[in-house]
Coordinates of C-alpha atoms in Angstrom, one line a residue:
M241 CA -64.1 -72.5 57.4
F242 CA -66.3 -75.4 56.2
L243 CA -66.3 -77.2 52.8
K244 CA -70.0 -78.0 51.9
K245 CA -69.5 -79.6 48.4
I246 CA -66.9 -80.5 45.9
S247 CA -67.3 -81.6 42.3
L248 CA -64.6 -83.1 40.1
F249 CA -64.5 -83.3 36.3
N250 CA -61.7 -85.2 34.6
Y251 CA -59.5 -84.8 37.6
K252 CA -56.9 -87.5 37.9
N253 CA -58.9 -90.8 38.0
F254 CA -62.4 -89.2 38.2
S255 CA -64.5 -88.6 35.2
E256 CA -67.2 -86.9 37.2
A257 CA -68.0 -87.0 40.9
T258 CA -69.7 -84.8 43.5
F259 CA -69.4 -85.1 47.3
E260 CA -71.5 -83.2 49.7
F261 CA -70.3 -82.6 53.3
D262 CA -72.5 -81.8 56.3
A263 CA -70.3 -83.5 59.0
K264 CA -67.3 -82.4 61.0
I265 CA -65.3 -85.6 60.1
N266 CA -65.5 -87.0 56.5
C267 CA -63.8 -90.3 55.7
F268 CA -63.0 -91.7 52.3
V269 CA -62.4 -95.4 52.5
G270 CA -61.5 -98.1 49.9
K271 CA -58.7 -100.0 48.3
N272 CA -55.4 -98.5 47.3
G273 CA -55.5 -96.7 43.9
I274 CA -59.3 -96.1 44.0
G275 CA -58.9 -92.3 44.3
K276 CA -59.2 -91.5 48.0
T277 CA -56.1 -89.3 48.1
N278 CA -57.2 -87.6 44.8
V279 CA -60.3 -86.3 46.6
L280 CA -58.2 -84.8 49.4
D281 CA -55.8 -83.4 46.8
A282 CA -58.6 -81.7 45.0
I283 CA -59.6 -80.0 48.3
Y284 CA -55.9 -78.9 48.7
H285 CA -56.0 -77.7 45.1
L286 CA -58.9 -75.3 45.8
A287 CA -57.0 -73.8 48.7
N288 CA -53.6 -73.4 47.1
G289 CA -54.3 -73.3 43.3
K290 CA -52.2 -76.5 42.7
S291 CA -51.9 -80.1 43.6
Y292 CA -50.0 -81.1 46.7
F293 CA -48.6 -84.2 45.1
N294 CA -48.1 -83.1 41.5
P295 CA -47.9 -79.4 40.8
L296 CA -47.8 -79.9 37.0
A297 CA -51.3 -79.1 36.0
I298 CA -51.3 -81.1 32.8
Q299 CA -50.5 -84.3 34.8
N300 CA -53.7 -83.9 36.9
I301 CA -56.0 -84.3 33.8
K302 CA -57.6 -87.7 33.5
H303 CA -56.0 -89.8 30.8
N304 CA -57.4 -89.2 27.3
E305 CA -59.1 -85.9 28.3
D306 CA -57.9 -82.4 27.6
F307 CA -59.2 -80.5 30.7
F308 CA -60.1 -80.7 34.4
V309 CA -62.4 -78.7 36.6
I310 CA -62.6 -78.7 40.4
D311 CA -65.6 -76.8 41.8
G312 CA -65.9 -76.3 45.6
E313 CA -68.5 -74.6 47.8
F314 CA -67.2 -73.3 51.1
E315 CA -68.8 -71.5 54.1
K316 CA -66.6 -68.8 55.5
N317 CA -67.8 -66.1 57.9
N318 CA -71.4 -67.1 57.3
R319 CA -71.0 -66.5 53.6
T320 CA -71.0 -69.0 50.7
E321 CA -67.8 -68.9 48.7
Q322 CA -67.5 -70.8 45.4
I323 CA -63.9 -71.6 44.4
V324 CA -63.3 -73.1 40.9
S325 CA -59.9 -74.3 39.5
S326 CA -59.8 -75.4 35.9
F327 CA -57.1 -76.2 33.3
K328 CA -57.2 -77.0 29.6
K329 CA -54.3 -78.2 27.7
G330 CA -52.5 -75.4 25.9
Q331 CA -54.0 -72.8 28.0
K332 CA -53.3 -71.1 31.4
K333 CA -54.8 -72.5 34.6
I334 CA -57.8 -70.5 35.8
L335 CA -58.7 -69.9 39.5
K336 CA -62.0 -68.2 40.3
R337 CA -63.7 -67.0 43.4
N338 CA -67.5 -66.4 43.1
G339 CA -67.1 -66.2 39.3
K340 CA -64.3 -63.7 39.3
I341 CA -61.0 -64.8 37.9
Y342 CA -57.9 -64.2 40.0
E343 CA -55.3 -62.2 38.1
K344 CA -52.6 -63.5 40.4
F345 CA -53.0 -66.9 42.2
S346 CA -51.0 -65.4 45.1
D347 CA -54.0 -63.2 45.9
H348 CA -55.9 -66.4 46.8
I349 CA -53.3 -68.0 49.2
G350 CA -54.5 -67.9 52.7
F351 CA -58.2 -67.4 51.9
I352 CA -58.9 -71.0 52.6
P353 CA -56.6 -72.0 55.6
L354 CA -55.8 -75.7 55.2
V355 CA -53.2 -78.2 56.4
I356 CA -52.5 -81.6 54.9
I357 CA -50.8 -84.5 56.7
S358 CA -49.6 -87.2 54.3
P359 CA -47.0 -90.0 53.8
A360 CA -45.5 -87.7 51.2
D361 CA -44.4 -85.4 54.0
N362 CA -41.5 -87.7 54.4
D363 CA -39.9 -85.6 51.6
L364 CA -39.4 -82.9 54.2
I365 CA -36.8 -85.2 55.8
I366 CA -35.2 -87.0 52.9
E367 CA -35.2 -84.3 50.1
G368 CA -33.1 -81.2 49.8
S369 CA -33.4 -77.8 51.3
E370 CA -35.9 -76.5 48.7
T371 CA -38.6 -78.8 50.2
R372 CA -38.1 -77.5 53.7
R373 CA -38.0 -73.8 52.5
R374 CA -41.3 -74.5 50.8
F375 CA -42.8 -75.6 54.1
I376 CA -41.7 -72.4 55.8
D377 CA -42.9 -70.3 52.9
T378 CA -46.3 -72.1 52.7
V379 CA -47.1 -71.4 56.4
I380 CA -46.0 -67.7 56.3
S381 CA -47.7 -67.0 53.0
Q382 CA -51.0 -68.2 54.3
L383 CA -50.9 -65.5 56.9
E384 CA -48.9 -62.6 55.2
P385 CA -49.7 -61.8 51.6
T386 CA -46.8 -59.3 51.3
Y387 CA -44.3 -62.1 52.2
L388 CA -45.4 -64.1 49.1
Q389 CA -45.1 -61.1 46.9
E390 CA -41.5 -60.4 48.2
L391 CA -40.6 -64.1 47.6
I392 CA -41.9 -64.0 44.0
Q393 CA -40.0 -60.8 43.3
Y394 CA -36.8 -62.1 44.9
Q395 CA -36.9 -65.3 42.8
K396 CA -37.5 -63.2 39.7
I397 CA -34.4 -61.0 40.4
I398 CA -32.3 -64.1 41.2
S399 CA -33.2 -65.5 37.8
Q400 CA -32.2 -62.2 36.2
R401 CA -28.9 -62.0 38.1
N402 CA -28.1 -65.6 37.2
A403 CA -28.8 -64.9 33.5
L404 CA -26.5 -61.9 33.7
L405 CA -23.7 -64.1 35.2
K406 CA -24.1 -66.6 32.4
Y407 CA -24.0 -63.7 29.9
F408 CA -20.7 -62.5 31.4
A409 CA -19.1 -65.9 31.1
L410 CA -20.3 -66.5 27.5
N411 CA -19.2 -63.1 26.3
H412 CA -16.1 -62.7 28.4
T413 CA -17.3 -59.4 29.7
F414 CA -18.3 -57.8 33.0
D415 CA -20.6 -55.0 34.1
N416 CA -20.4 -54.3 37.8
E417 CA -22.9 -51.4 37.6
T418 CA -25.8 -53.6 36.3
L419 CA -24.9 -56.3 38.8
S420 CA -24.9 -53.8 41.7
I421 CA -28.5 -52.9 40.8
Y422 CA -29.6 -56.5 41.2
N423 CA -27.5 -56.8 44.4
Q424 CA -29.3 -53.8 46.0
Q425 CA -32.7 -55.2 45.1
L426 CA -31.9 -58.6 46.4
N427 CA -30.6 -57.1 49.6
G428 CA -33.8 -55.3 50.5
L429 CA -36.0 -58.3 49.7
G430 CA -33.7 -60.9 51.1
Q431 CA -33.3 -59.1 54.5
S432 CA -37.1 -58.8 54.8
I433 CA -37.7 -62.4 54.0
F434 CA -34.9 -63.5 56.3
E435 CA -36.3 -61.5 59.3
K436 CA -39.8 -63.0 58.7
R437 CA -38.5 -66.5 58.5
K438 CA -36.4 -66.1 61.6
Q439 CA -39.4 -64.6 63.5
F440 CA -41.6 -67.5 62.3
I441 CA -39.2 -70.2 63.6
E442 CA -39.0 -68.4 67.0
N443 CA -42.8 -68.4 67.3
F444 CA -43.3 -71.8 65.8
L445 CA -40.7 -73.8 67.8
P446 CA -42.5 -73.9 71.2
I447 CA -45.7 -75.0 69.5
F448 CA -43.9 -77.8 67.7
N449 CA -42.1 -79.0 70.8
K450 CA -45.5 -79.1 72.7
H451 CA -47.1 -81.2 70.0
H452 CA -44.1 -83.6 69.8
Q453 CA -44.2 -84.2 73.6
T454 CA -48.0 -84.8 73.4
I455 CA -47.7 -87.3 70.6
T456 CA -44.7 -89.2 71.8
S457 CA -45.0 -88.8 75.6
S458 CA -41.2 -89.1 75.5
S459 CA -38.1 -87.4 76.8
E460 CA -36.6 -87.0 73.4
T461 CA -35.4 -83.5 72.6
V462 CA -36.3 -82.3 69.1
Q463 CA -35.2 -79.1 67.4
L464 CA -35.8 -77.0 64.3
I465 CA -32.8 -74.9 63.5
Y466 CA -33.1 -72.2 60.9
E467 CA -29.9 -72.1 58.7
S468 CA -29.2 -69.0 56.6
H469 CA -26.2 -67.2 55.2
L470 CA -27.7 -64.0 56.5
F471 CA -26.9 -64.9 60.1
E472 CA -23.2 -64.2 59.0
N473 CA -23.7 -60.8 57.3
H474 CA -26.1 -58.6 55.3
L475 CA -26.9 -60.0 51.9
I476 CA -25.3 -57.2 50.0
A477 CA -22.0 -57.9 51.7
L478 CA -22.3 -61.6 51.1
L479 CA -23.0 -61.0 47.4
E480 CA -19.9 -58.8 47.0
E481 CA -17.7 -61.3 49.0
N482 CA -18.8 -64.2 46.8
L483 CA -18.6 -62.4 43.4
A484 CA -15.6 -64.3 42.1
K485 CA -17.3 -67.6 43.1
D486 CA -20.6 -66.6 41.5
R487 CA -18.9 -65.6 38.2
A488 CA -17.1 -69.0 38.1
L489 CA -20.3 -70.9 38.9
Q490 CA -22.5 -68.7 36.8
Y491 CA -25.2 -68.5 39.4
T492 CA -25.9 -66.8 42.8
S493 CA -24.4 -69.0 45.5
V494 CA -25.6 -67.1 48.6
G495 CA -28.9 -65.7 49.7
I496 CA -32.2 -66.7 51.3
H497 CA -32.8 -69.1 48.3
K498 CA -30.2 -71.3 50.0
D499 CA -31.8 -71.3 53.5
D500 CA -32.5 -74.6 55.2
L501 CA -34.3 -76.0 58.2
A502 CA -32.3 -78.6 60.2
F503 CA -34.4 -81.3 61.8
Q504 CA -32.7 -82.8 64.9
I505 CA -33.5 -85.3 67.5
D506 CA -31.3 -85.3 70.7
G507 CA -28.9 -83.1 68.8
F508 CA -28.4 -85.3 65.8
P509 CA -30.0 -85.1 62.3
I510 CA -33.2 -87.1 62.3
K511 CA -32.6 -88.2 58.7
K512 CA -29.6 -90.2 59.8
F513 CA -30.3 -91.0 63.4
G514 CA -34.1 -91.2 63.8
S515 CA -36.1 -94.4 63.5
Q516 CA -39.0 -94.5 61.1
G517 CA -41.4 -94.1 64.1
Q518 CA -39.4 -91.1 65.4
Q519 CA -39.4 -89.5 61.9
K520 CA -43.2 -90.0 61.5
S521 CA -43.9 -88.5 65.0
F522 CA -41.6 -85.6 64.1
L523 CA -43.5 -84.9 60.9
I524 CA -46.9 -85.2 62.5
A525 CA -45.9 -82.8 65.3
L526 CA -44.6 -80.4 62.6
K527 CA -47.9 -80.5 60.7
L528 CA -50.1 -80.2 63.9
A529 CA -47.9 -77.3 64.9
Q530 CA -48.6 -75.7 61.5
F531 CA -52.3 -76.2 62.1
E532 CA -52.2 -74.5 65.5
F533 CA -50.0 -71.7 64.3
V534 CA -52.2 -70.9 61.4
K535 CA -55.3 -71.1 63.6
K536 CA -53.8 -68.7 66.2
Q537 CA -52.6 -66.2 63.6
S538 CA -55.7 -66.3 61.4
G539 CA -58.4 -66.7 64.0
E540 CA -59.9 -69.6 61.9
K541 CA -59.7 -73.3 62.3
P542 CA -58.0 -74.6 59.1
I543 CA -59.5 -77.6 57.2
L544 CA -57.3 -80.6 58.1
L545 CA -56.6 -83.4 55.6
F546 CA -55.3 -86.7 57.0
D547 CA -54.1 -88.7 54.0
D548 CA -53.6 -92.4 54.8
I549 CA -52.3 -91.4 58.1
F550 CA -53.7 -94.1 60.3
D551 CA -51.8 -96.7 58.4
K552 CA -48.6 -95.1 59.6
L553 CA -49.4 -94.6 63.3
D554 CA -49.7 -97.0 66.2
E555 CA -52.8 -97.0 68.5
T556 CA -51.2 -94.7 71.1
R557 CA -50.6 -91.9 68.5
V558 CA -54.0 -92.3 67.0
S559 CA -55.6 -91.9 70.4
Q560 CA -53.6 -88.8 71.1
I561 CA -54.9 -87.2 67.9
V562 CA -58.5 -88.4 68.6
A563 CA -58.2 -86.7 72.0
M564 CA -57.4 -83.5 70.2
V565 CA -60.6 -83.9 68.1
N566 CA -62.6 -84.4 71.3
A567 CA -61.1 -81.2 72.7
E568 CA -62.6 -79.2 69.8
E569 CA -59.1 -78.1 68.7
F570 CA -59.9 -79.1 65.1
G571 CA -62.5 -77.8 62.7
Q572 CA -63.5 -79.9 59.7
L573 CA -61.5 -83.1 59.0
F574 CA -61.0 -85.2 55.9
I575 CA -59.5 -88.7 56.3
S576 CA -58.5 -91.3 53.8
D577 CA -58.0 -94.9 54.9
T578 CA -58.0 -98.4 53.5
H579 CA -59.9 -100.0 56.4
P580 CA -63.5 -98.9 56.8
E581 CA -64.1 -100.7 60.1
R582 CA -61.0 -99.2 61.7
T583 CA -61.8 -95.7 60.4
E584 CA -65.4 -95.8 61.7
A585 CA -64.3 -97.1 65.1
I586 CA -61.8 -94.3 65.5
V587 CA -64.2 -91.5 64.4
K588 CA -67.1 -92.9 66.3
S589 CA -65.1 -92.6 69.5
T590 CA -64.8 -88.8 69.0
H591 CA -68.6 -88.4 69.5
Q592 CA -68.5 -85.9 66.6
S593 CA -70.6 -85.9 63.5
Y594 CA -69.1 -88.0 60.8
K595 CA -69.8 -89.3 57.3
I596 CA -68.2 -92.3 55.5
F597 CA -67.7 -92.2 51.7
S598 CA -66.9 -95.7 50.3
L599 CA -65.1 -95.5 47.0

């Protein structure tokens, strides 16, 4: 997978800009607020149909404009693939591959394997369980299209069941037969999603541990623990057991939509007991493990985006990542940094082709 060119029109702070890439490592350098991260986000947008930093399409349009277009040219399996994402106020977002509009964005997920490492990843530690579920779902969805379809369908039925519970409360009524239909549907989808998430964590954990040891060269023990109600019982039994609670709350309180991923260091939550450096190392190991996992499963080297990452790492950690580049583990890299000299010194030491874009 190789990005050859990207053009931005009214995207975030860019009125119009085109960047062409013929190197393995591509660096965007300049002061804060100049748009370095926005270019990386545009690349992410083409792979996932949305921004990494702001999923609301309307907020990605340049001020005082009413549309944006991102046009990218990729090389995949010796073929040129043109991906275009566009949005106009008051209309639906459009995603096209080689001129053909995707009816469902989910059909595109996984076509361009990509991993981003950003300071915003800290949300995985400090935010709620939804953020960590999204991480699991993003990795699995890139590799298994049926998983994403199951997830979309599950969320749709949860919304319908919640609406029914609210209707019961407002109208002082109850219809167990209709509720049972939703329970049956959720059970089939929920069990399938649960099994795939459980299998993913089992396969992912050794890769994550390996990267954490490489980055930190430490004796710290880190752990990812998958937490789910479905370890206790089948979903249909849980739904029946919690019916009175759900009727009182007017929403579905158990299921895979409540799953979480516990991040631990030496047996304690890293959110409370990990230093900033430990948390940063944990997150980078997590993302590098994501990269390796996707590469192994898909047979392709994902595009890797490093957003402002060298500002957050000490020289030892930087050198560990550079060693990985030298080992040809990575494919095409995109880096943003505020210090041109530092960036060039780092990438020059890899002895790989590189290009510096000064913004």
